[in-house]
Amino acid sequence: MFKRAKQSRVFQDVVEQIQDAILSKKLAPGTRLPAERDLKEMFNTSRGTLREALRVLEQKGLIEIKLGVTGGAIVKRIDTDPIMESLALLIRSGEVSLGHLSEFRIKIESSLVELATERASSDDIQEMERLLAKARQCFDNQDWETFLQTDEAMHTFIGTMTRNPVFQFVQKSIHENIHRYYRDYLPMNHERTLENLNDFEKIIAAMKAKDGAAASAIIADHVRRFHEKMTGKNP
Amino acid sequence: MFKRAKQSRVFQDVVEQIQDAILSKKLAPGTRLPAERDLKEMFNTSRGTLREALRVLEQKGLIEIKLGVTGGAIVKRIDTDPIMESLALLIRSGEVSLGHLSEFRIKIESSLVELATERASSDDIQEMERLLAKARQCFDNQDWETFLQTDEAMHTFIGTMTRNPVFQFVQKSIHENIHRYYRDYLPMNHERTLENLNDFEKIIAAMKAKDGAAASAIIADHVRRFHEKMTGKNP
DNA sequence: TTTTTTTTAATGGTTAAACCATTTAATTGC
DNA sequence: GCAATTAAATGGTTTAACCATTAAAAAAAA
């Protein structure tokens, strides 16, 4: 029913105070906290304990610590990096497999493309075309590493087009982690590259026509082919 | 192109060594690391620096630190708690709104229920019925707090039924964080409670019939009603 | 003997003071 | 003016001691 009341850990109290100040916008991103030697006085603690608190805040992605005379703890804008780092740990530990990830991707990515199509501005579509053109160039140059990067960028950008940060971070997490395997397990080849290019061309066309259902169907098929190859190779 | 080679931070090196040992299963969950005073000798560092490393590992969810004579750093089984903590930070900071979350939920939850229906064992369905019965009891007793808990447990359990940890953690994250708002903004009332009970009754029936499409349609409607009420009240 | 209480020892948590390494700004010398 | 040097502030690290918590061992009581 109840949890223990007080952890008897001073550094936790310091973490909570600074975290609350950041979350309540009392400390804006970019703000520099006082120097360790000053903070330790404010919190009436030792420097070691204060530093443990700063370490935790840094790991949470709330502050960034810089060296040198103008250095110190700077309040960061909260982003999805810590989530992605934790997800990467789950994957590295084997708790989550590539099969799990790509199964999830089949379900989520068609919904995501549909939403992106509804909300796409003409600028968004231009950006997609720019990325596709870049991917084509990589194909011509046989620069598969940059091709993979551009492929990831296209998927991530579709996430951005949803205007919903939840979709954005899910999409970014999934693709960042899938591409890690991708590079390791799948030697790039021309067929796959062409498949990808053709798929994206069709998706952009559907987006221009505001045909969410069509865009959704194309990406579903695109992802399913990928899933089958991956699970076929890594059962 | 390149990142700076060495951070000149000793504790980072300690973090990486221990993290790698855990991820490569050289240190199994439940293993107790040597005492701080021994570890500091092994890494040839000071206790303060070593403790900063342990703090980071603790925050990453890789170890748990206990007090007392049998205490110390114990290797944890990696789970989704750190991801959910980070997501909660994103939400608290305002980077993610309830509208964002529930829009995502509409898209994901029907896929999730469909998958759960495909994979449901008879034990799973029994557990769902047990949870529904508990929810009914809360309704009779007008115990809305426990009702909300049970509602969350049912949604989370549907995630478990997918047998896919990605769906599980997404479902758990979403609902844990939605219910936080739920409690704050929506005074519980009989209509909503009855709606929820009826929805779950239908979903369980569809699961028994292995009718994923039906189960999916019911949950989609269930979530959509919730989304409309929430976005209506929090525009 | 069994139970309760006390003691003990190992562990993490904290403090203090000093020194090292990095970085930028101020100073110096040309 | 410009380059080299110096100085100062900051985080990073070390050391040595003490405090607080916990569970096992020992002692006392029943």
PDB file of N, CA, C and O in Angstrom, chain B residues 104-158:
ATOM      1  N   PHE B 104      -2.402   9.108 -30.411  1.00  0.00           N
ATOM      2  CA  PHE B 104      -1.548   7.940 -30.677  1.00  0.00           C
ATOM      3  C   PHE B 104      -2.268   6.657 -30.270  1.00  0.00           C
ATOM      4  O   PHE B 104      -2.227   5.639 -30.974  1.00  0.00           O
ATOM      5  N   ARG B 105      -2.966   6.751 -29.142  1.00  0.00           N
ATOM      6  CA  ARG B 105      -3.630   5.573 -28.600  1.00  0.00           C
ATOM      7  C   ARG B 105      -4.705   5.044 -29.553  1.00  0.00           C
ATOM      8  O   ARG B 105      -4.849   3.836 -29.733  1.00  0.00           O
ATOM      9  N   ILE B 106      -5.456   5.971 -30.170  1.00  0.00           N
ATOM     10  CA  ILE B 106      -6.483   5.535 -31.115  1.00  0.00           C
ATOM     11  C   ILE B 106      -5.861   4.668 -32.203  1.00  0.00           C
ATOM     12  O   ILE B 106      -6.394   3.631 -32.577  1.00  0.00           O
ATOM     13  N   LYS B 107      -4.721   5.117 -32.702  1.00  0.00           N
ATOM     14  CA  LYS B 107      -4.105   4.406 -33.813  1.00  0.00           C
ATOM     15  C   LYS B 107      -3.520   3.066 -33.373  1.00  0.00           C
ATOM     16  O   LYS B 107      -3.614   2.059 -34.079  1.00  0.00           O
ATOM     17  N   ILE B 108      -2.884   3.058 -32.216  1.00  0.00           N
ATOM     18  CA  ILE B 108      -2.129   1.861 -31.840  1.00  0.00           C
ATOM     19  C   ILE B 108      -2.994   0.802 -31.193  1.00  0.00           C
ATOM     20  O   ILE B 108      -2.776  -0.395 -31.376  1.00  0.00           O
ATOM     21  N   GLU B 109      -4.026   1.224 -30.441  1.00  0.00           N
ATOM     22  CA  GLU B 109      -4.665   0.239 -29.572  1.00  0.00           C
ATOM     23  C   GLU B 109      -5.501  -0.778 -30.343  1.00  0.00           C
ATOM     24  O   GLU B 109      -5.630  -1.930 -29.923  1.00  0.00           O
ATOM     25  N   SER B 110      -6.056  -0.381 -31.475  1.00  0.00           N
ATOM     26  CA  SER B 110      -6.836  -1.375 -32.216  1.00  0.00           C
ATOM     27  C   SER B 110      -5.910  -2.438 -32.811  1.00  0.00           C
ATOM     28  O   SER B 110      -6.244  -3.633 -32.788  1.00  0.00           O
ATOM     29  N   SER B 111      -4.750  -2.018 -33.312  1.00  0.00           N
ATOM     30  CA  SER B 111      -3.778  -3.003 -33.783  1.00  0.00           C
ATOM     31  C   SER B 111      -3.389  -3.955 -32.668  1.00  0.00           C
ATOM     32  O   SER B 111      -3.269  -5.174 -32.866  1.00  0.00           O
ATOM     33  N   LEU B 112      -3.210  -3.356 -31.511  1.00  0.00           N
ATOM     34  CA  LEU B 112      -2.743  -4.127 -30.371  1.00  0.00           C
ATOM     35  C   LEU B 112      -3.782  -5.172 -29.952  1.00  0.00           C
ATOM     36  O   LEU B 112      -3.441  -6.334 -29.689  1.00  0.00           O
ATOM     37  N   VAL B 113      -5.032  -4.770 -29.909  1.00  0.00           N
ATOM     38  CA  VAL B 113      -6.086  -5.709 -29.502  1.00  0.00           C
ATOM     39  C   VAL B 113      -6.208  -6.834 -30.521  1.00  0.00           C
ATOM     40  O   VAL B 113      -6.428  -7.993 -30.158  1.00  0.00           O
ATOM     41  N   GLU B 114      -6.060  -6.482 -31.778  1.00  0.00           N
ATOM     42  CA  GLU B 114      -6.149  -7.506 -32.819  1.00  0.00           C
ATOM     43  C   GLU B 114      -5.062  -8.572 -32.616  1.00  0.00           C
ATOM     44  O   GLU B 114      -5.331  -9.779 -32.650  1.00  0.00           O
ATOM     45  N   LEU B 115      -3.855  -8.099 -32.374  1.00  0.00           N
ATOM     46  CA  LEU B 115      -2.745  -9.028 -32.149  1.00  0.00           C
ATOM     47  C   LEU B 115      -2.980  -9.848 -30.889  1.00  0.00           C
ATOM     48  O   LEU B 115      -2.736 -11.067 -30.859  1.00  0.00           O
ATOM     49  N   ALA B 116      -3.468  -9.197 -29.844  1.00  0.00           N
ATOM     50  CA  ALA B 116      -3.727  -9.903 -28.584  1.00  0.00           C
ATOM     51  C   ALA B 116      -4.770 -10.991 -28.790  1.00  0.00           C
ATOM     52  O   ALA B 116      -4.638 -12.104 -28.250  1.00  0.00           O
ATOM     53  N   THR B 117      -5.789 -10.695 -29.586  1.00  0.00           N
ATOM     54  CA  THR B 117      -6.845 -11.680 -29.846  1.00  0.00           C
ATOM     55  C   THR B 117      -6.277 -12.906 -30.559  1.00  0.00           C
ATOM     56  O   THR B 117      -6.601 -14.042 -30.209  1.00  0.00           O
ATOM     57  N   GLU B 118      -5.410 -12.655 -31.529  1.00  0.00           N
ATOM     58  CA  GLU B 118      -4.787 -13.776 -32.243  1.00  0.00           C
ATOM     59  C   GLU B 118      -4.024 -14.701 -31.303  1.00  0.00           C
ATOM     60  O   GLU B 118      -3.972 -15.902 -31.492  1.00  0.00           O
ATOM     61  N   ARG B 119      -3.403 -14.118 -30.301  1.00  0.00           N
ATOM     62  CA  ARG B 119      -2.463 -14.887 -29.487  1.00  0.00           C
ATOM     63  C   ARG B 119      -2.999 -15.246 -28.107  1.00  0.00           C
ATOM     64  O   ARG B 119      -2.269 -15.825 -27.296  1.00  0.00           O
ATOM     65  N   ALA B 120      -4.234 -14.894 -27.826  1.00  0.00           N
ATOM     66  CA  ALA B 120      -4.770 -15.114 -26.483  1.00  0.00           C
ATOM     67  C   ALA B 120      -4.867 -16.604 -26.167  1.00  0.00           C
ATOM     68  O   ALA B 120      -5.409 -17.389 -26.953  1.00  0.00           O
ATOM     69  N   SER B 121      -4.333 -16.997 -25.029  1.00  0.00           N
ATOM     70  CA  SER B 121      -4.528 -18.362 -24.530  1.00  0.00           C
ATOM     71  C   SER B 121      -5.800 -18.354 -23.674  1.00  0.00           C
ATOM     72  O   SER B 121      -6.330 -17.295 -23.346  1.00  0.00           O
ATOM     73  N   SER B 122      -6.271 -19.548 -23.325  1.00  0.00           N
ATOM     74  CA  SER B 122      -7.471 -19.589 -22.487  1.00  0.00           C
ATOM     75  C   SER B 122      -7.164 -18.997 -21.108  1.00  0.00           C
ATOM     76  O   SER B 122      -8.028 -18.391 -20.484  1.00  0.00           O
ATOM     77  N   ASP B 123      -5.934 -19.180 -20.640  1.00  0.00           N
ATOM     78  CA  ASP B 123      -5.540 -18.560 -19.368  1.00  0.00           C
ATOM     79  C   ASP B 123      -5.635 -17.039 -19.451  1.00  0.00           C
ATOM     80  O   ASP B 123      -6.101 -16.384 -18.517  1.00  0.00           O
ATOM     81  N   ASP B 124      -5.208 -16.499 -20.590  1.00  0.00           N
ATOM     82  CA  ASP B 124      -5.265 -15.047 -20.767  1.00  0.00           C
ATOM     83  C   ASP B 124      -6.706 -14.567 -20.642  1.00  0.00           C
ATOM     84  O   ASP B 124      -6.986 -13.568 -19.967  1.00  0.00           O
ATOM     85  N   ILE B 125      -7.610 -15.280 -21.317  1.00  0.00           N
ATOM     86  CA  ILE B 125      -9.014 -14.846 -21.315  1.00  0.00           C
ATOM     87  C   ILE B 125      -9.602 -14.966 -19.912  1.00  0.00           C
ATOM     88  O   ILE B 125     -10.348 -14.093 -19.469  1.00  0.00           O
ATOM     89  N   GLN B 126      -9.196 -16.017 -19.211  1.00  0.00           N
ATOM     90  CA  GLN B 126      -9.626 -16.152 -17.811  1.00  0.00           C
ATOM     91  C   GLN B 126      -9.171 -14.957 -16.984  1.00  0.00           C
ATOM     92  O   GLN B 126      -9.923 -14.412 -16.179  1.00  0.00           O
ATOM     93  N   GLU B 127      -7.904 -14.541 -17.199  1.00  0.00           N
ATOM     94  CA  GLU B 127      -7.379 -13.406 -16.445  1.00  0.00           C
ATOM     95  C   GLU B 127      -8.162 -12.139 -16.788  1.00  0.00           C
ATOM     96  O   GLU B 127      -8.486 -11.346 -15.899  1.00  0.00           O
ATOM     97  N   MET B 128      -8.478 -11.965 -18.061  1.00  0.00           N
ATOM     98  CA  MET B 128      -9.280 -10.802 -18.454  1.00  0.00           C
ATOM     99  C   MET B 128     -10.638 -10.830 -17.758  1.00  0.00           C
ATOM    100  O   MET B 128     -11.127  -9.799 -17.280  1.00  0.00           O
ATOM    101  N   GLU B 129     -11.236 -12.032 -17.697  1.00  0.00           N
ATOM    102  CA  GLU B 129     -12.550 -12.135 -17.037  1.00  0.00           C
ATOM    103  C   GLU B 129     -12.439 -11.843 -15.550  1.00  0.00           C
ATOM    104  O   GLU B 129     -13.328 -11.224 -14.960  1.00  0.00           O
ATOM    105  N   ARG B 130     -11.326 -12.288 -14.965  1.00  0.00           N
ATOM    106  CA  ARG B 130     -11.115 -12.016 -13.549  1.00  0.00           C
ATOM    107  C   ARG B 130     -11.009 -10.502 -13.308  1.00  0.00           C
ATOM    108  O   ARG B 130     -11.639  -9.963 -12.375  1.00  0.00           O
ATOM    109  N   LEU B 131     -10.275  -9.822 -14.179  1.00  0.00           N
ATOM    110  CA  LEU B 131     -10.127  -8.371 -14.033  1.00  0.00           C
ATOM    111  C   LEU B 131     -11.461  -7.666 -14.236  1.00  0.00           C
ATOM    112  O   LEU B 131     -11.803  -6.731 -13.500  1.00  0.00           O
ATOM    113  N   LEU B 132     -12.227  -8.158 -15.217  1.00  0.00           N
ATOM    114  CA  LEU B 132     -13.540  -7.543 -15.467  1.00  0.00           C
ATOM    115  C   LEU B 132     -14.443  -7.719 -14.251  1.00  0.00           C
ATOM    116  O   LEU B 132     -15.156  -6.779 -13.845  1.00  0.00           O
ATOM    117  N   ALA B 133     -14.419  -8.922 -13.662  1.00  0.00           N
ATOM    118  CA  ALA B 133     -15.234  -9.179 -12.474  1.00  0.00           C
ATOM    119  C   ALA B 133     -14.832  -8.232 -11.351  1.00  0.00           C
ATOM    120  O   ALA B 133     -15.680  -7.676 -10.640  1.00  0.00           O
ATOM    121  N   LYS B 134     -13.522  -8.033 -11.213  1.00  0.00           N
ATOM    122  CA  LYS B 134     -13.038  -7.121 -10.179  1.00  0.00           C
ATOM    123  C   LYS B 134     -13.539  -5.698 -10.441  1.00  0.00           C
ATOM    124  O   LYS B 134     -13.966  -4.993  -9.518  1.00  0.00           O
ATOM    125  N   ALA B 135     -13.504  -5.308 -11.709  1.00  0.00           N
ATOM    126  CA  ALA B 135     -13.974  -3.969 -12.068  1.00  0.00           C
ATOM    127  C   ALA B 135     -15.465  -3.829 -11.736  1.00  0.00           C
ATOM    128  O   ALA B 135     -15.903  -2.800 -11.223  1.00  0.00           O
ATOM    129  N   ARG B 136     -16.223  -4.891 -12.037  1.00  0.00           N
ATOM    130  CA  ARG B 136     -17.663  -4.881 -11.708  1.00  0.00           C
ATOM    131  C   ARG B 136     -17.870  -4.682 -10.221  1.00  0.00           C
ATOM    132  O   ARG B 136     -18.749  -3.920  -9.794  1.00  0.00           O
ATOM    133  N   GLN B 137     -17.050  -5.386  -9.453  1.00  0.00           N
ATOM    134  CA  GLN B 137     -17.171  -5.271  -7.993  1.00  0.00           C
ATOM    135  C   GLN B 137     -16.901  -3.825  -7.547  1.00  0.00           C
ATOM    136  O   GLN B 137     -17.611  -3.286  -6.703  1.00  0.00           O
ATOM    137  N   CYS B 138     -15.896  -3.204  -8.156  1.00  0.00           N
ATOM    138  CA  CYS B 138     -15.595  -1.812  -7.819  1.00  0.00           C
ATOM    139  C   CYS B 138     -16.780  -0.917  -8.175  1.00  0.00           C
ATOM    140  O   CYS B 138     -17.088   0.038  -7.463  1.00  0.00           O
ATOM    141  N   PHE B 139     -17.430  -1.246  -9.273  1.00  0.00           N
ATOM    142  CA  PHE B 139     -18.614  -0.472  -9.683  1.00  0.00           C
ATOM    143  C   PHE B 139     -19.698  -0.564  -8.608  1.00  0.00           C
ATOM    144  O   PHE B 139     -20.250   0.456  -8.189  1.00  0.00           O
ATOM    145  N   ASP B 140     -19.947  -1.799  -8.168  1.00  0.00           N
ATOM    146  CA  ASP B 140     -20.975  -1.997  -7.138  1.00  0.00           C
ATOM    147  C   ASP B 140     -20.613  -1.244  -5.853  1.00  0.00           C
ATOM    148  O   ASP B 140     -21.480  -0.659  -5.199  1.00  0.00           O
ATOM    149  N   ASN B 141     -19.342  -1.272  -5.520  1.00  0.00           N
ATOM    150  CA  ASN B 141     -18.901  -0.618  -4.278  1.00  0.00           C
ATOM    151  C   ASN B 141     -18.641   0.883  -4.465  1.00  0.00           C
ATOM    152  O   ASN B 141     -18.227   1.559  -3.527  1.00  0.00           O
ATOM    153  N   GLN B 142     -18.839   1.361  -5.672  1.00  0.00           N
ATOM    154  CA  GLN B 142     -18.535   2.760  -5.986  1.00  0.00           C
ATOM    155  C   GLN B 142     -17.091   3.129  -5.611  1.00  0.00           C
ATOM    156  O   GLN B 142     -16.811   4.242  -5.182  1.00  0.00           O
ATOM    157  N   ASP B 143     -16.186   2.180  -5.795  1.00  0.00           N
ATOM    158  CA  ASP B 143     -14.770   2.411  -5.472  1.00  0.00           C
ATOM    159  C   ASP B 143     -14.051   2.820  -6.765  1.00  0.00           C
ATOM    160  O   ASP B 143     -13.425   2.002  -7.438  1.00  0.00           O
ATOM    161  N   TRP B 144     -14.166   4.090  -7.099  1.00  0.00           N
ATOM    162  CA  TRP B 144     -13.669   4.533  -8.414  1.00  0.00           C
ATOM    163  C   TRP B 144     -12.149   4.460  -8.523  1.00  0.00           C
ATOM    164  O   TRP B 144     -11.613   4.235  -9.604  1.00  0.00           O
ATOM    165  N   GLU B 145     -11.462   4.699  -7.441  1.00  0.00           N
ATOM    166  CA  GLU B 145     -10.003   4.649  -7.490  1.00  0.00           C
ATOM    167  C   GLU B 145      -9.532   3.254  -7.917  1.00  0.00           C
ATOM    168  O   GLU B 145      -8.735   3.109  -8.830  1.00  0.00           O
ATOM    169  N   THR B 146     -10.065   2.224  -7.269  1.00  0.00           N
ATOM    170  CA  THR B 146      -9.687   0.854  -7.639  1.00  0.00           C
ATOM    171  C   THR B 146     -10.209   0.513  -9.034  1.00  0.00           C
ATOM    172  O   THR B 146      -9.568  -0.248  -9.775  1.00  0.00           O
ATOM    173  N   PHE B 147     -11.362   1.097  -9.375  1.00  0.00           N
ATOM    174  CA  PHE B 147     -11.869   0.856 -10.729  1.00  0.00           C
ATOM    175  C   PHE B 147     -10.870   1.332 -11.777  1.00  0.00           C
ATOM    176  O   PHE B 147     -10.550   0.613 -12.730  1.00  0.00           O
ATOM    177  N   LEU B 148     -10.355   2.537 -11.565  1.00  0.00           N
ATOM    178  CA  LEU B 148      -9.369   3.076 -12.508  1.00  0.00           C
ATOM    179  C   LEU B 148      -8.137   2.180 -12.585  1.00  0.00           C
ATOM    180  O   LEU B 148      -7.615   1.906 -13.657  1.00  0.00           O
ATOM    181  N   GLN B 149      -7.686   1.727 -11.426  1.00  0.00           N
ATOM    182  CA  GLN B 149      -6.524   0.822 -11.389  1.00  0.00           C
ATOM    183  C   GLN B 149      -6.795  -0.440 -12.202  1.00  0.00           C
ATOM    184  O   GLN B 149      -5.943  -0.905 -12.960  1.00  0.00           O
ATOM    185  N   THR B 150      -7.993  -0.992 -12.027  1.00  0.00           N
ATOM    186  CA  THR B 150      -8.329  -2.227 -12.730  1.00  0.00           C
ATOM    187  C   THR B 150      -8.450  -1.978 -14.228  1.00  0.00           C
ATOM    188  O   THR B 150      -8.014  -2.792 -15.052  1.00  0.00           O
ATOM    189  N   ASP B 151      -9.043  -0.834 -14.576  1.00  0.00           N
ATOM    190  CA  ASP B 151      -9.130  -0.452 -15.981  1.00  0.00           C
ATOM    191  C   ASP B 151      -7.735  -0.405 -16.599  1.00  0.00           C
ATOM    192  O   ASP B 151      -7.490  -0.975 -17.675  1.00  0.00           O
ATOM    193  N   GLU B 152      -6.824   0.249 -15.892  1.00  0.00           N
ATOM    194  CA  GLU B 152      -5.444   0.326 -16.390  1.00  0.00           C
ATOM    195  C   GLU B 152      -4.844  -1.077 -16.503  1.00  0.00           C
ATOM    196  O   GLU B 152      -4.163  -1.399 -17.477  1.00  0.00           O
ATOM    197  N   ALA B 153      -5.124  -1.922 -15.499  1.00  0.00           N
ATOM    198  CA  ALA B 153      -4.572  -3.287 -15.504  1.00  0.00           C
ATOM    199  C   ALA B 153      -5.091  -4.070 -16.707  1.00  0.00           C
ATOM    200  O   ALA B 153      -4.339  -4.850 -17.315  1.00  0.00           O
ATOM    201  N   MET B 154      -6.351  -3.866 -17.072  1.00  0.00           N
ATOM    202  CA  MET B 154      -6.893  -4.591 -18.226  1.00  0.00           C
ATOM    203  C   MET B 154      -6.191  -4.163 -19.505  1.00  0.00           C
ATOM    204  O   MET B 154      -5.793  -4.994 -20.317  1.00  0.00           O
ATOM    205  N   HIS B 155      -6.038  -2.863 -19.669  1.00  0.00           N
ATOM    206  CA  HIS B 155      -5.339  -2.383 -20.868  1.00  0.00           C
ATOM    207  C   HIS B 155      -3.908  -2.912 -20.907  1.00  0.00           C
ATOM    208  O   HIS B 155      -3.432  -3.362 -21.948  1.00  0.00           O
ATOM    209  N   THR B 156      -3.241  -2.846 -19.766  1.00  0.00           N
ATOM    210  CA  THR B 156      -1.858  -3.328 -19.717  1.00  0.00           C
ATOM    211  C   THR B 156      -1.792  -4.820 -20.026  1.00  0.00           C
ATOM    212  O   THR B 156      -0.887  -5.284 -20.723  1.00  0.00           O
ATOM    213  N   PHE B 157      -2.785  -5.558 -19.522  1.00  0.00           N
ATOM    214  CA  PHE B 157      -2.753  -7.009 -19.742  1.00  0.00           C
ATOM    215  C   PHE B 157      -2.976  -7.364 -21.215  1.00  0.00           C
ATOM    216  O   PHE B 157      -2.394  -8.337 -21.719  1.00  0.00           O
ATOM    217  N   ILE B 158      -3.781  -6.558 -21.892  1.00  0.00           N
ATOM    218  CA  ILE B 158      -3.937  -6.788 -23.338  1.00  0.00           C
ATOM    219  C   ILE B 158      -2.580  -6.626 -24.023  1.00  0.00           C
ATOM    220  O   ILE B 158      -2.240  -7.378 -24.938  1.00  0.00           O
TER     221      ILE B 158
END
